Amino acid sequence: MNTPLSWIKVYVPDLDVTASEFVDAMTLSGSHVESYEKKDKNLEKIVVGKILKIDRHPDADKLVVCQVDIGEAEPIQIVTGATNVKEQDVIPVVLDGGKVAAAHGDNNEYPDGIKIKKGKLRGVESNGMMCGIEELGSSRDFYPEAPEDGVYVFPETANVKPGDNAVKALGLDDVVVEYEITSNRVDCFSIIGMAREAAATFEKPFYPPVIKETGNDEDVNDYISVEVKDPDLCRRYCARVVKNLKLGPSPKWMQERLAAQGIRSINNLVDITNYVMEEYGQPMHAFDLSDIAGNKIVVRRANDGDKFVTLDGQERTLDHDVLMICDGEKEIGIAGIMGGENSMVTDSIETLLFEAACFDGTNIRLSSRRIGLATDAAFKFTKGLDPNLALEAINRACQLIEEMGAGEVVGGVVDVYPEPVLPKELPFEPDKMNALLGTDVEPAKMLEYFGRLGLTYNEANNMLTIPTFRQDLNCMADLAEEVARFYGYDNIPVSLPRGEATVGKKPYDHMINDIARDVLEGNGFSGGMCYSFESPKVFDKLLIPADSDYRKTVEISNPLGEDFSIMRTVSLNGLLTSLATNYNRKNKVARLYEFGNVYLPKSLPVTELPEERMKLTIGMYGEGDFFTLKGVVEELCERVGLKNQCTYEPVKEHTFLHPGRQANITKGKLNIGFIGQLHPEVCDNYNIKGEVYVAVIDMPTLVMLSSFDIKYEGIAKFPGSTRDLSMVMDKSVFVGQIEAIIKKCGGKLLESYKLFDVYEGEQIAEGKKSVAYSMTFRAKDRTLETAEVDKLVEKMLKELNKLGVELRA
């Protein structure tokens, strides 16, 4: 199933998303996208131009020199060999540096289009090119007004002016999305069905076509009668009549929508049947009423051995299982597959009979295979259409005929529908659905999902009414699937299967702990285990103020002694004691870590169990400095899916850390932990000489933020562009501030950046420092031009200047 995004937006006008956002969201909500194609992918810098003046080329008989208004202060000059243009013509123009599509025979040689550059033709400067319809990626099949060999000229009725986007004016700025629709979702084999899914997916209002009453004061039963002899193969047959037909071209909007769907415009009558088939997914057929013998339609089985010539001129051999559309004397069409040559609609038609029916899908599939004829109509009937769709579709077609002035619709409709299909009702069982899915979705949220899909809820009897177009919803499990796809499969938590035996594995938080151990031990740290019982004197050693929350502790009722009389609220003491032991035993380098709980009372005196929070405490002295430990923390964050997502905010709140060398580790408004150099006084209290660096990570927060939703990308197809920036700034400016600006201004084109030099000393003013970054820019869909990268760098420098940062001379 293919749908143009522009047609979807007709029914979901508030849909404002990019093509990639659209296909990703639709796939996640259950409408699997196979691929999508931007029709203007090879079209760039193409505008509407108006030819002001044409002169002969001074040195070429077959070339002319044109002055073209493109909506700017001065016209541009273009040399062309096109013979179909004249002054005042409005034409599409590709400007210098733009791109056009390759001619059909050159697609393999130029799969990404052809770039146009200004130059000289026989000595005369030309600053662009006028475009034919093939160079705009289309053909005369969809734009019959285009010349066979020449420049496309906008018709006088076109509402365009110089400087407008020519691609948009021609309706070529569209995206066609191809879906893999499962056979049970018959409603999605239509534009309206996919639009309803898009509206539900993006939580936008859905505006289906409003069918208005049509028809004059006459009665259609005076024109035609219908008899269905095999109701098991034809559940419903609708017929309407249109007289005083006026064949002609369809309006531009209809031609563009059909062209986006890959359907060539024929005339208003044929286009309406094709349009409604794509819009509603309901095939229709038209007969010339003057060819209907006896003004009667009979739907019956064929006779074994019958011969019938279809519209394509081929003679088909029929059997008893093939359903036929007949008039009072003869067969005039194979039901649901193709009409007959003997009832072909010609340009001389005056009165039209419209047919919209619901045929048995299995019978259509088998008949199509037996007679060797596959059509779009047969494909749709094979899926098993909703019988209630037939009347709506035929009324829509008649409405379009009246709106387009294509004929006079006769009042009323012949509707043979012996056993109407009514909406089903299913009980609303949110608890069972949650139990099946392993979720905890609120009932109100479930009803919101169902409402978006056209289901209605009767609170009095707790029943959901299922519209007939959703033939796939038959039980509680089907409803649960709808909840799952809009709640988000990625939001459903992982759970072990229930039963007498389950497959065991480590809990998620233990897996994160294992990753942290791997990172730390890979960087030379050794694990330790410290006591949870501590002495109140610890707070003095750590310079913790008397009014600090750290001093609000759980006291042990029967302690072994004062040194083990409280539960720890800060995890540093045990690790610092171990580091001090290593230092006093002459170990020049020590790197330790510990996983351990702190115990935070919920109230004092204690009336309930305290909150236990797991902390990862890291400490080191000897080789390495603050940035060494910061690198270890960053590696840990990267391994748990937080690469480049954590920030380091300088603070002074931790009294046990050096006031100018400490930072909180945050993600958004969440505090993951802190890192810094131990305060010199604290070092003295633990009898450690030199610099000690510590970090404490709150593991529940880290576990909550962690993610392993890793998306791999292929090797880049286009070269990158590298820029180095060497800057001078005050020492008070942090590199984190610099990197935030680089990321913000670099946008999607910034692939990576790296700090490769920090310098203070000669040639740098007092109180200043030199910082140098290397940056790589790359686009996924094209080779970047120097001007694009220069523009991003200039934007960075402009923002950096606000911090007093200057380029180093």
mmCIF file of C-alpha atoms in Angstrom, residues 225-239 287 296-302 322-328 330-336 355-360 363-364 416:
data_model
loop_
_atom_site.group_PDB
_atom_site.id
_atom_site.type_symbol
_atom_site.label_atom_id
_atom_site.label_comp_id
_atom_site.label_asym_id
_atom_site.label_seq_id
_atom_site.Cartn_x
_atom_site.Cartn_y
_atom_site.Cartn_z
ATOM 1 C CA SER A 225 -33.326 -2.302 -11.325
ATOM 2 C CA VAL A 226 -30.943 -4.779 -9.676
ATOM 3 C CA GLU A 227 -31.351 -8.498 -8.935
ATOM 4 C CA VAL A 228 -28.713 -10.466 -7.009
ATOM 5 C CA LYS A 229 -29.196 -14.197 -7.634
ATOM 6 C CA ASP A 230 -26.145 -15.295 -5.627
ATOM 7 C CA PRO A 231 -26.149 -13.294 -2.371
ATOM 8 C CA ASP A 232 -23.499 -15.621 -0.920
ATOM 9 C CA LEU A 233 -21.032 -14.164 -3.440
ATOM 10 C CA CYS A 234 -22.401 -10.602 -3.463
ATOM 11 C CA ARG A 235 -23.325 -9.347 -0.023
ATOM 12 C CA ARG A 236 -24.283 -5.870 -1.241
ATOM 13 C CA TYR A 237 -24.844 -4.114 -4.568
ATOM 14 C CA CYS A 238 -25.393 -0.364 -4.863
ATOM 15 C CA ALA A 239 -26.212 1.515 -8.062
ATOM 16 C CA PHE A 287 -21.431 1.449 -17.315
ATOM 17 C CA LYS A 296 -31.666 -4.177 -15.501
ATOM 18 C CA ILE A 297 -28.596 -5.510 -13.655
ATOM 19 C CA VAL A 298 -28.424 -9.194 -12.736
ATOM 20 C CA VAL A 299 -25.638 -10.579 -10.548
ATOM 21 C CA ARG A 300 -25.246 -14.326 -11.119
ATOM 22 C CA ARG A 301 -22.754 -17.118 -11.710
ATOM 23 C CA ALA A 302 -21.422 -17.777 -15.211
ATOM 24 C CA VAL A 322 -17.055 -17.045 -11.665
ATOM 25 C CA LEU A 323 -19.499 -14.285 -10.627
ATOM 26 C CA MET A 324 -20.751 -12.109 -13.489
ATOM 27 C CA ILE A 325 -22.513 -8.779 -13.851
ATOM 28 C CA CYS A 326 -25.213 -9.105 -16.494
ATOM 29 C CA ASP A 327 -27.961 -6.978 -18.003
ATOM 30 C CA GLY A 328 -31.337 -8.233 -19.216
ATOM 31 C CA LYS A 330 -25.993 -10.648 -21.725
ATOM 32 C CA GLU A 331 -22.938 -10.654 -19.508
ATOM 33 C CA ILE A 332 -21.314 -7.195 -19.249
ATOM 34 C CA GLY A 333 -18.577 -7.617 -16.632
ATOM 35 C CA ILE A 334 -16.670 -10.051 -14.432
ATOM 36 C CA ALA A 335 -17.672 -9.105 -10.889
ATOM 37 C CA GLY A 336 -14.881 -7.432 -8.933
ATOM 38 C CA GLU A 355 -21.719 0.330 -9.447
ATOM 39 C CA ALA A 356 -20.285 -0.157 -5.945
ATOM 40 C CA ALA A 357 -20.559 -3.633 -4.479
ATOM 41 C CA CYS A 358 -19.104 -6.017 -1.919
ATOM 42 C CA PHE A 359 -18.119 -9.335 -3.466
ATOM 43 C CA ASP A 360 -16.836 -12.425 -1.665
ATOM 44 C CA ASN A 363 -14.317 -16.156 -4.755
ATOM 45 C CA ILE A 364 -12.681 -13.110 -6.387
ATOM 46 C CA VAL A 416 -29.570 -4.587 -2.498
#
